[in-house]
PDB file of N, CA and C in Angstrom:
ATOM      1  N   ALA F 479       0.891  -1.123   0.065  1.00  0.00           N
ATOM      2  CA  ALA F 479       0.041  -0.053   0.129  1.00  0.00           C
ATOM      3  C   ALA F 479       0.905   1.276  -0.014  1.00  0.00           C
ATOM      4  N   PRO F 480       0.535   2.273  -0.664  1.00  0.00           N
ATOM      5  CA  PRO F 480       1.336   3.530  -0.744  1.00  0.00           C
ATOM      6  C   PRO F 480       1.175   4.237   0.581  1.00  0.00           C
ATOM      7  N   VAL F 481       2.475   4.899   0.949  1.00  0.00           N
ATOM      8  CA  VAL F 481       2.580   5.319   2.282  1.00  0.00           C
ATOM      9  C   VAL F 481       2.014   6.874   2.096  1.00  0.00           C
ATOM     10  N   THR F 482       1.151   7.266   3.012  1.00  0.00           N
ATOM     11  CA  THR F 482       0.732   8.550   3.059  1.00  0.00           C
ATOM     12  C   THR F 482       1.668   9.578   3.757  1.00  0.00           C
ATOM     13  N   PRO F 483       2.188  10.506   3.067  1.00  0.00           N
ATOM     14  CA  PRO F 483       3.143  11.265   3.822  1.00  0.00           C
ATOM     15  C   PRO F 483       2.334  12.106   5.102  1.00  0.00           C
ATOM     16  N   ALA F 484       3.232  12.258   5.891  1.00  0.00           N
ATOM     17  CA  ALA F 484       2.738  13.009   7.273  1.00  0.00           C
ATOM     18  C   ALA F 484       2.296  14.403   6.691  1.00  0.00           C
ATOM     19  N   PRO F 485       1.343  15.072   7.339  1.00  0.00           N
ATOM     20  CA  PRO F 485       1.090  16.434   7.049  1.00  0.00           C
ATOM     21  C   PRO F 485       1.929  17.380   7.624  1.00  0.00           C
ATOM     22  N   LEU F 486       2.022  18.603   7.048  1.00  0.00           N
ATOM     23  CA  LEU F 486       2.622  19.720   7.608  1.00  0.00           C
ATOM     24  C   LEU F 486       2.143  20.138   8.845  1.00  0.00           C
ATOM     25  N   VAL F 487       2.874  20.101   9.926  1.00  0.00           N
ATOM     26  CA  VAL F 487       2.712  20.619  11.258  1.00  0.00           C
ATOM     27  C   VAL F 487       3.669  21.532  11.894  1.00  0.00           C
ATOM     28  N   VAL F 488       3.080  22.526  12.816  1.00  0.00           N
ATOM     29  CA  VAL F 488       4.093  23.363  13.302  1.00  0.00           C
ATOM     30  C   VAL F 488       4.879  22.458  14.262  1.00  0.00           C
ATOM     31  N   GLY F 489       6.291  22.734  14.307  1.00  0.00           N
ATOM     32  CA  GLY F 489       7.050  21.878  15.140  1.00  0.00           C
ATOM     33  C   GLY F 489       7.779  20.758  14.187  1.00  0.00           C
ATOM     34  N   GLY F 490       7.313  20.576  12.998  1.00  0.00           N
ATOM     35  CA  GLY F 490       7.698  19.584  12.177  1.00  0.00           C
ATOM     36  C   GLY F 490       8.633  19.930  11.221  1.00  0.00           C
ATOM     37  N   GLN F 491       9.350  19.256  10.406  1.00  0.00           N
ATOM     38  CA  GLN F 491      10.031  19.622   9.359  1.00  0.00           C
ATOM     39  C   GLN F 491       9.591  19.503   7.970  1.00  0.00           C
ATOM     40  N   ALA F 492      10.233  20.138   6.903  1.00  0.00           N
ATOM     41  CA  ALA F 492       9.641  19.865   5.397  1.00  0.00           C
ATOM     42  C   ALA F 492      11.032  20.131   4.678  1.00  0.00           C
ATOM     43  N   THR F 493      11.121  19.468   3.430  1.00  0.00           N
ATOM     44  CA  THR F 493      11.904  19.879   2.575  1.00  0.00           C
ATOM     45  C   THR F 493      11.442  20.692   1.384  1.00  0.00           C
ATOM     46  N   ILE F 494      12.395  21.555   1.048  1.00  0.00           N
ATOM     47  CA  ILE F 494      12.011  22.579  -0.086  1.00  0.00           C
ATOM     48  C   ILE F 494      12.033  21.875  -1.387  1.00  0.00           C
ATOM     49  N   ASN F 495      10.976  21.959  -2.248  1.00  0.00           N
ATOM     50  CA  ASN F 495      10.812  21.239  -3.550  1.00  0.00           C
ATOM     51  C   ASN F 495      10.551  22.244  -4.635  1.00  0.00           C
ATOM     52  N   THR F 496      11.553  22.342  -5.450  1.00  0.00           N
ATOM     53  CA  THR F 496      11.266  23.206  -6.465  1.00  0.00           C
ATOM     54  C   THR F 496      11.722  22.571  -8.006  1.00  0.00           C
ATOM     55  N   THR F 497      11.370  23.039  -8.960  1.00  0.00           N
ATOM     56  CA  THR F 497      11.823  22.508 -10.361  1.00  0.00           C
ATOM     57  C   THR F 497      12.631  23.238 -11.079  1.00  0.00           C
ATOM     58  N   GLY F 498      13.219  22.639 -12.033  1.00  0.00           N
ATOM     59  CA  GLY F 498      14.088  23.301 -12.997  1.00  0.00           C
ATOM     60  C   GLY F 498      15.224  24.372 -12.477  1.00  0.00           C
ATOM     61  N   GLY F 499      15.726  24.044 -11.267  1.00  0.00           N
ATOM     62  CA  GLY F 499      16.695  24.943 -10.565  1.00  0.00           C
ATOM     63  C   GLY F 499      16.171  26.175 -10.005  1.00  0.00           C
ATOM     64  N   ASP F 500      14.878  26.346  -9.885  1.00  0.00           N
ATOM     65  CA  ASP F 500      14.342  27.481  -9.205  1.00  0.00           C
ATOM     66  C   ASP F 500      14.456  27.445  -7.822  1.00  0.00           C
ATOM     67  N   GLN F 501      14.546  28.635  -7.301  1.00  0.00           N
ATOM     68  CA  GLN F 501      14.666  28.788  -5.527  1.00  0.00           C
ATOM     69  C   GLN F 501      13.313  29.266  -5.167  1.00  0.00           C
ATOM     70  N   LEU F 502      12.873  28.722  -3.743  1.00  0.00           N
ATOM     71  CA  LEU F 502      11.705  29.303  -3.278  1.00  0.00           C
ATOM     72  C   LEU F 502      11.968  30.623  -2.396  1.00  0.00           C
ATOM     73  N   ASN F 503      11.207  31.611  -2.830  1.00  0.00           N
ATOM     74  CA  ASN F 503      11.337  32.798  -2.018  1.00  0.00           C
ATOM     75  C   ASN F 503      10.931  32.842  -0.603  1.00  0.00           C
ATOM     76  N   VAL F 504      11.724  33.226   0.387  1.00  0.00           N
ATOM     77  CA  VAL F 504      11.472  33.399   1.624  1.00  0.00           C
ATOM     78  C   VAL F 504      11.033  34.885   1.965  1.00  0.00           C
ATOM     79  N   ARG F 505       9.862  35.117   2.431  1.00  0.00           N
ATOM     80  CA  ARG F 505       9.515  36.587   2.671  1.00  0.00           C
ATOM     81  C   ARG F 505       9.393  37.020   4.055  1.00  0.00           C
ATOM     82  N   SER F 506       9.357  38.380   4.329  1.00  0.00           N
ATOM     83  CA  SER F 506       9.364  38.703   5.495  1.00  0.00           C
ATOM     84  C   SER F 506       8.045  38.634   6.272  1.00  0.00           C
ATOM     85  N   GLY F 507       6.932  38.299   5.532  1.00  0.00           N
ATOM     86  CA  GLY F 507       5.703  38.075   6.172  1.00  0.00           C
ATOM     87  C   GLY F 507       4.906  37.166   5.062  1.00  0.00           C
ATOM     88  N   ALA F 508       3.527  36.763   5.576  1.00  0.00           N
ATOM     89  CA  ALA F 508       2.720  35.929   4.905  1.00  0.00           C
ATOM     90  C   ALA F 508       2.055  36.826   3.766  1.00  0.00           C
ATOM     91  N   GLY F 509       2.684  36.703   2.618  1.00  0.00           N
ATOM     92  CA  GLY F 509       1.915  37.529   1.355  1.00  0.00           C
ATOM     93  C   GLY F 509       2.896  37.814   0.349  1.00  0.00           C
ATOM     94  N   THR F 510       2.397  38.083  -0.968  1.00  0.00           N
ATOM     95  CA  THR F 510       3.450  38.358  -1.888  1.00  0.00           C
ATOM     96  C   THR F 510       3.775  39.793  -2.005  1.00  0.00           C
ATOM     97  N   SER F 511       3.371  40.699  -1.028  1.00  0.00           N
ATOM     98  CA  SER F 511       3.634  42.026  -1.076  1.00  0.00           C
ATOM     99  C   SER F 511       4.802  42.159  -0.119  1.00  0.00           C
ATOM    100  N   PHE F 512       5.245  41.255   0.753  1.00  0.00           N
ATOM    101  CA  PHE F 512       6.353  41.375   1.616  1.00  0.00           C
ATOM    102  C   PHE F 512       7.629  41.212   0.908  1.00  0.00           C
ATOM    103  N   ASN F 513       8.812  41.741   1.546  1.00  0.00           N
ATOM    104  CA  ASN F 513      10.072  41.640   0.691  1.00  0.00           C
ATOM    105  C   ASN F 513      10.497  40.341   0.870  1.00  0.00           C
ATOM    106  N   VAL F 514      11.315  39.904  -0.060  1.00  0.00           N
ATOM    107  CA  VAL F 514      11.906  38.615  -0.087  1.00  0.00           C
ATOM    108  C   VAL F 514      13.251  38.788   0.627  1.00  0.00           C
ATOM    109  N   VAL F 515      13.560  37.984   1.601  1.00  0.00           N
ATOM    110  CA  VAL F 515      14.700  38.170   2.395  1.00  0.00           C
ATOM    111  C   VAL F 515      15.830  37.210   2.081  1.00  0.00           C
ATOM    112  N   THR F 516      15.414  36.023   1.602  1.00  0.00           N
ATOM    113  CA  THR F 516      16.280  35.114   0.789  1.00  0.00           C
ATOM    114  C   THR F 516      15.652  34.263   0.024  1.00  0.00           C
ATOM    115  N   ARG F 517      16.445  33.222  -0.674  1.00  0.00           N
ATOM    116  CA  ARG F 517      15.780  32.208  -1.590  1.00  0.00           C
ATOM    117  C   ARG F 517      16.434  30.930  -1.249  1.00  0.00           C
ATOM    118  N   LEU F 518      15.707  29.798  -1.232  1.00  0.00           N
ATOM    119  CA  LEU F 518      16.131  28.460  -0.779  1.00  0.00           C
ATOM    120  C   LEU F 518      16.095  27.649  -2.080  1.00  0.00           C
ATOM    121  N   ASP F 519      17.254  26.741  -1.992  1.00  0.00           N
ATOM    122  CA  ASP F 519      17.174  25.713  -2.950  1.00  0.00           C
ATOM    123  C   ASP F 519      16.584  24.463  -2.602  1.00  0.00           C
ATOM    124  N   ALA F 520      16.106  23.774  -3.741  1.00  0.00           N
ATOM    125  CA  ALA F 520      15.508  22.549  -3.379  1.00  0.00           C
ATOM    126  C   ALA F 520      16.444  21.675  -2.631  1.00  0.00           C
ATOM    127  N   GLY F 521      15.852  20.994  -1.773  1.00  0.00           N
ATOM    128  CA  GLY F 521      16.514  19.866  -0.884  1.00  0.00           C
ATOM    129  C   GLY F 521      16.871  20.428   0.449  1.00  0.00           C
ATOM    130  N   VAL F 522      16.711  21.786   0.666  1.00  0.00           N
ATOM    131  CA  VAL F 522      16.819  22.456   1.954  1.00  0.00           C
ATOM    132  C   VAL F 522      15.904  21.971   2.935  1.00  0.00           C
ATOM    133  N   VAL F 523      16.212  21.566   4.074  1.00  0.00           N
ATOM    134  CA  VAL F 523      15.358  21.182   5.112  1.00  0.00           C
ATOM    135  C   VAL F 523      15.043  22.394   6.012  1.00  0.00           C
ATOM    136  N   VAL F 524      13.883  22.543   6.210  1.00  0.00           N
ATOM    137  CA  VAL F 524      13.440  23.752   7.250  1.00  0.00           C
ATOM    138  C   VAL F 524      12.364  23.235   8.484  1.00  0.00           C
ATOM    139  N   THR F 525      12.398  23.921   9.372  1.00  0.00           N
ATOM    140  CA  THR F 525      11.545  23.624  10.659  1.00  0.00           C
ATOM    141  C   THR F 525      10.366  24.526  10.470  1.00  0.00           C
ATOM    142  N   LEU F 526       9.106  24.173  10.662  1.00  0.00           N
ATOM    143  CA  LEU F 526       7.973  24.866  10.606  1.00  0.00           C
ATOM    144  C   LEU F 526       7.455  25.432  11.845  1.00  0.00           C
ATOM    145  N   LEU F 527       7.391  26.858  11.895  1.00  0.00           N
ATOM    146  CA  LEU F 527       7.175  27.754  13.171  1.00  0.00           C
ATOM    147  C   LEU F 527       5.864  28.106  13.379  1.00  0.00           C
ATOM    148  N   GLU F 528       5.120  28.321  12.409  1.00  0.00           N
ATOM    149  CA  GLU F 528       3.708  28.943  12.325  1.00  0.00           C
ATOM    150  C   GLU F 528       3.099  28.704  11.027  1.00  0.00           C
ATOM    151  N   GLY F 529       1.706  28.514  11.076  1.00  0.00           N
ATOM    152  CA  GLY F 529       0.954  28.229  10.018  1.00  0.00           C
ATOM    153  C   GLY F 529      -0.106  27.238   9.984  1.00  0.00           C
ATOM    154  N   PRO F 530      -0.885  26.913   9.136  1.00  0.00           N
ATOM    155  CA  PRO F 530      -0.801  27.669   7.988  1.00  0.00           C
ATOM    156  C   PRO F 530      -1.568  29.086   7.826  1.00  0.00           C
ATOM    157  N   VAL F 531      -1.178  29.913   7.120  1.00  0.00           N
ATOM    158  CA  VAL F 531      -1.875  31.294   6.936  1.00  0.00           C
ATOM    159  C   VAL F 531      -2.259  31.472   5.420  1.00  0.00           C
ATOM    160  N   SER F 532      -3.540  31.851   5.439  1.00  0.00           N
ATOM    161  CA  SER F 532      -3.929  31.937   3.991  1.00  0.00           C
ATOM    162  C   SER F 532      -3.754  33.590   3.644  1.00  0.00           C
ATOM    163  N   ALA F 533      -3.115  33.930   2.513  1.00  0.00           N
ATOM    164  CA  ALA F 533      -2.920  35.257   2.043  1.00  0.00           C
ATOM    165  C   ALA F 533      -2.611  35.149   0.431  1.00  0.00           C
ATOM    166  N   ASP F 534      -3.299  36.155  -0.240  1.00  0.00           N
ATOM    167  CA  ASP F 534      -2.965  36.322  -1.488  1.00  0.00           C
ATOM    168  C   ASP F 534      -3.482  34.966  -2.539  1.00  0.00           C
ATOM    169  N   GLY F 535      -4.424  34.425  -2.097  1.00  0.00           N
ATOM    170  CA  GLY F 535      -4.729  33.105  -2.550  1.00  0.00           C
ATOM    171  C   GLY F 535      -3.884  31.870  -2.427  1.00  0.00           C
ATOM    172  N   LEU F 536      -2.729  32.007  -1.489  1.00  0.00           N
ATOM    173  CA  LEU F 536      -1.862  31.089  -1.223  1.00  0.00           C
ATOM    174  C   LEU F 536      -1.755  30.781   0.159  1.00  0.00           C
ATOM    175  N   THR F 537      -1.276  29.590   0.494  1.00  0.00           N
ATOM    176  CA  THR F 537      -1.015  29.109   2.000  1.00  0.00           C
ATOM    177  C   THR F 537       0.392  29.248   2.250  1.00  0.00           C
ATOM    178  N   TRP F 538       0.637  29.814   3.515  1.00  0.00           N
ATOM    179  CA  TRP F 538       1.918  30.324   3.908  1.00  0.00           C
ATOM    180  C   TRP F 538       2.330  29.686   5.115  1.00  0.00           C
ATOM    181  N   TRP F 539       3.637  29.256   5.386  1.00  0.00           N
ATOM    182  CA  TRP F 539       4.203  28.742   6.631  1.00  0.00           C
ATOM    183  C   TRP F 539       5.338  29.740   6.990  1.00  0.00           C
ATOM    184  N   ARG F 540       5.600  29.995   8.237  1.00  0.00           N
ATOM    185  CA  ARG F 540       6.934  30.526   8.794  1.00  0.00           C
ATOM    186  C   ARG F 540       7.759  29.469   8.970  1.00  0.00           C
ATOM    187  N   ILE F 541       8.997  29.657   8.373  1.00  0.00           N
ATOM    188  CA  ILE F 541       9.915  28.577   8.638  1.00  0.00           C
ATOM    189  C   ILE F 541      11.163  29.080   9.297  1.00  0.00           C
ATOM    190  N   ARG F 542      12.147  28.101   9.518  1.00  0.00           N
ATOM    191  CA  ARG F 542      13.467  28.490  10.114  1.00  0.00           C
ATOM    192  C   ARG F 542      14.424  27.458   9.370  1.00  0.00           C
ATOM    193  N   THR F 543      15.571  28.020   8.724  1.00  0.00           N
ATOM    194  CA  THR F 543      16.617  27.111   8.344  1.00  0.00           C
ATOM    195  C   THR F 543      17.445  26.658   9.252  1.00  0.00           C
ATOM    196  N   ASP F 544      18.276  25.671   9.103  1.00  0.00           N
ATOM    197  CA  ASP F 544      19.305  25.414  10.004  1.00  0.00           C
ATOM    198  C   ASP F 544      20.286  26.497  10.492  1.00  0.00           C
ATOM    199  N   ASN F 545      20.504  27.456   9.764  1.00  0.00           N
ATOM    200  CA  ASN F 545      21.399  28.515  10.155  1.00  0.00           C
ATOM    201  C   ASN F 545      20.619  29.776  10.799  1.00  0.00           C
ATOM    202  N   GLY F 546      19.435  29.514  11.038  1.00  0.00           N
ATOM    203  CA  GLY F 546      18.685  30.282  12.066  1.00  0.00           C
ATOM    204  C   GLY F 546      17.814  31.551  11.127  1.00  0.00           C
ATOM    205  N   LEU F 547      17.840  31.382   9.919  1.00  0.00           N
ATOM    206  CA  LEU F 547      17.077  32.301   9.070  1.00  0.00           C
ATOM    207  C   LEU F 547      15.774  31.879   9.036  1.00  0.00           C
ATOM    208  N   GLU F 548      14.691  32.883   9.374  1.00  0.00           N
ATOM    209  CA  GLU F 548      13.452  32.804   9.531  1.00  0.00           C
ATOM    210  C   GLU F 548      12.571  33.660   8.374  1.00  0.00           C
ATOM    211  N   GLY F 549      11.521  33.157   7.971  1.00  0.00           N
ATOM    212  CA  GLY F 549      10.621  34.008   7.104  1.00  0.00           C
ATOM    213  C   GLY F 549       9.474  32.996   6.606  1.00  0.00           C
ATOM    214  N   TRP F 550       8.711  33.478   5.566  1.00  0.00           N
ATOM    215  CA  TRP F 550       7.440  32.968   5.240  1.00  0.00           C
ATOM    216  C   TRP F 550       7.695  32.314   3.787  1.00  0.00           C
ATOM    217  N   VAL F 551       6.985  31.170   3.524  1.00  0.00           N
ATOM    218  CA  VAL F 551       7.103  30.466   2.230  1.00  0.00           C
ATOM    219  C   VAL F 551       5.811  29.954   2.041  1.00  0.00           C
ATOM    220  N   VAL F 552       5.615  29.835   0.641  1.00  0.00           N
ATOM    221  CA  VAL F 552       4.335  29.243   0.333  1.00  0.00           C
ATOM    222  C   VAL F 552       4.317  27.563   0.369  1.00  0.00           C
ATOM    223  N   GLU F 553       3.263  26.932   0.736  1.00  0.00           N
ATOM    224  CA  GLU F 553       3.115  25.604   0.763  1.00  0.00           C
ATOM    225  C   GLU F 553       3.072  24.869  -0.594  1.00  0.00           C
ATOM    226  N   SER F 554       2.550  25.566  -1.650  1.00  0.00           N
ATOM    227  CA  SER F 554       2.543  25.125  -2.966  1.00  0.00           C
ATOM    228  C   SER F 554       2.131  26.217  -3.849  1.00  0.00           C
ATOM    229  N   ILE F 555       2.486  25.914  -5.279  1.00  0.00           N
ATOM    230  CA  ILE F 555       2.250  26.937  -6.345  1.00  0.00           C
ATOM    231  C   ILE F 555       1.873  26.336  -7.508  1.00  0.00           C
ATOM    232  N   ASP F 556       1.279  27.176  -8.293  1.00  0.00           N
ATOM    233  CA  ASP F 556       0.800  26.631  -9.683  1.00  0.00           C
ATOM    234  C   ASP F 556       1.866  26.769 -10.641  1.00  0.00           C
ATOM    235  N   ASP F 557       2.595  25.837 -11.161  1.00  0.00           N
ATOM    236  CA  ASP F 557       3.728  25.663 -11.976  1.00  0.00           C
ATOM    237  C   ASP F 557       3.230  25.107 -13.321  1.00  0.00           C
ATOM    238  N   GLY F 558       2.994  26.105 -14.225  1.00  0.00           N
ATOM    239  CA  GLY F 558       2.486  25.681 -15.504  1.00  0.00           C
ATOM    240  C   GLY F 558       1.213  24.983 -15.690  1.00  0.00           C
ATOM    241  N   GLY F 559       0.351  25.204 -14.766  1.00  0.00           N
ATOM    242  CA  GLY F 559      -0.866  24.546 -14.600  1.00  0.00           C
ATOM    243  C   GLY F 559      -0.908  23.368 -13.775  1.00  0.00           C
ATOM    244  N   THR F 560       0.274  23.069 -13.205  1.00  0.00           N
ATOM    245  CA  THR F 560       0.139  21.868 -12.270  1.00  0.00           C
ATOM    246  C   THR F 560       0.437  22.324 -10.793  1.00  0.00           C
ATOM    247  N   ARG F 561      -0.197  21.889  -9.870  1.00  0.00           N
ATOM    248  CA  ARG F 561       0.151  22.246  -8.568  1.00  0.00           C
ATOM    249  C   ARG F 561       1.458  21.528  -7.999  1.00  0.00           C
ATOM    250  N   LEU F 562       2.352  22.428  -7.716  1.00  0.00           N
ATOM    251  CA  LEU F 562       3.707  21.844  -7.122  1.00  0.00           C
ATOM    252  C   LEU F 562       3.678  22.132  -5.644  1.00  0.00           C
ATOM    253  N   GLN F 563       4.003  20.927  -4.941  1.00  0.00           N
ATOM    254  CA  GLN F 563       3.985  21.110  -3.401  1.00  0.00           C
ATOM    255  C   GLN F 563       5.499  21.726  -3.209  1.00  0.00           C
ATOM    256  N   THR F 564       5.637  22.825  -2.578  1.00  0.00           N
ATOM    257  CA  THR F 564       7.024  23.398  -2.373  1.00  0.00           C
ATOM    258  C   THR F 564       7.628  23.134  -0.881  1.00  0.00           C
ATOM    259  N   LEU F 565       6.597  22.734  -0.234  1.00  0.00           N
ATOM    260  CA  LEU F 565       6.875  22.168   1.215  1.00  0.00           C
ATOM    261  C   LEU F 565       6.589  20.729   1.442  1.00  0.00           C
ATOM    262  N   VAL F 566       7.672  19.793   1.323  1.00  0.00           N
ATOM    263  CA  VAL F 566       7.230  18.488   1.592  1.00  0.00           C
ATOM    264  C   VAL F 566       7.413  17.799   2.922  1.00  0.00           C
ATOM    265  N   PRO F 567       6.528  17.487   3.542  1.00  0.00           N
ATOM    266  CA  PRO F 567       6.616  16.893   4.958  1.00  0.00           C
ATOM    267  C   PRO F 567       7.825  15.902   4.968  1.00  0.00           C
ATOM    268  N   ARG F 568       8.571  15.854   6.154  1.00  0.00           N
ATOM    269  CA  ARG F 568       9.594  14.864   6.360  1.00  0.00           C
ATOM    270  C   ARG F 568       9.086  13.729   7.312  1.00  0.00           C
TER     271      ARG F 568
END
């Protein structure tokens, strides 16, 4: 039987998932109008600190990287008509 991945939960971890060498924007707040503070590569593991928060038609989570950087990222995006899960539970 297929294994159902664990859901995204505060205190849990997730792996950044992007395609084509793209990076995931990390913003200062939950929403596309907030400044981009950094960008993360696919495969980076983050800790979920807060969320989910709905803003600008997207679902956002506040994350922390291993080096202590914090910010907000989208849970999934529309990638050429396909829904891409950008935060994959670990």
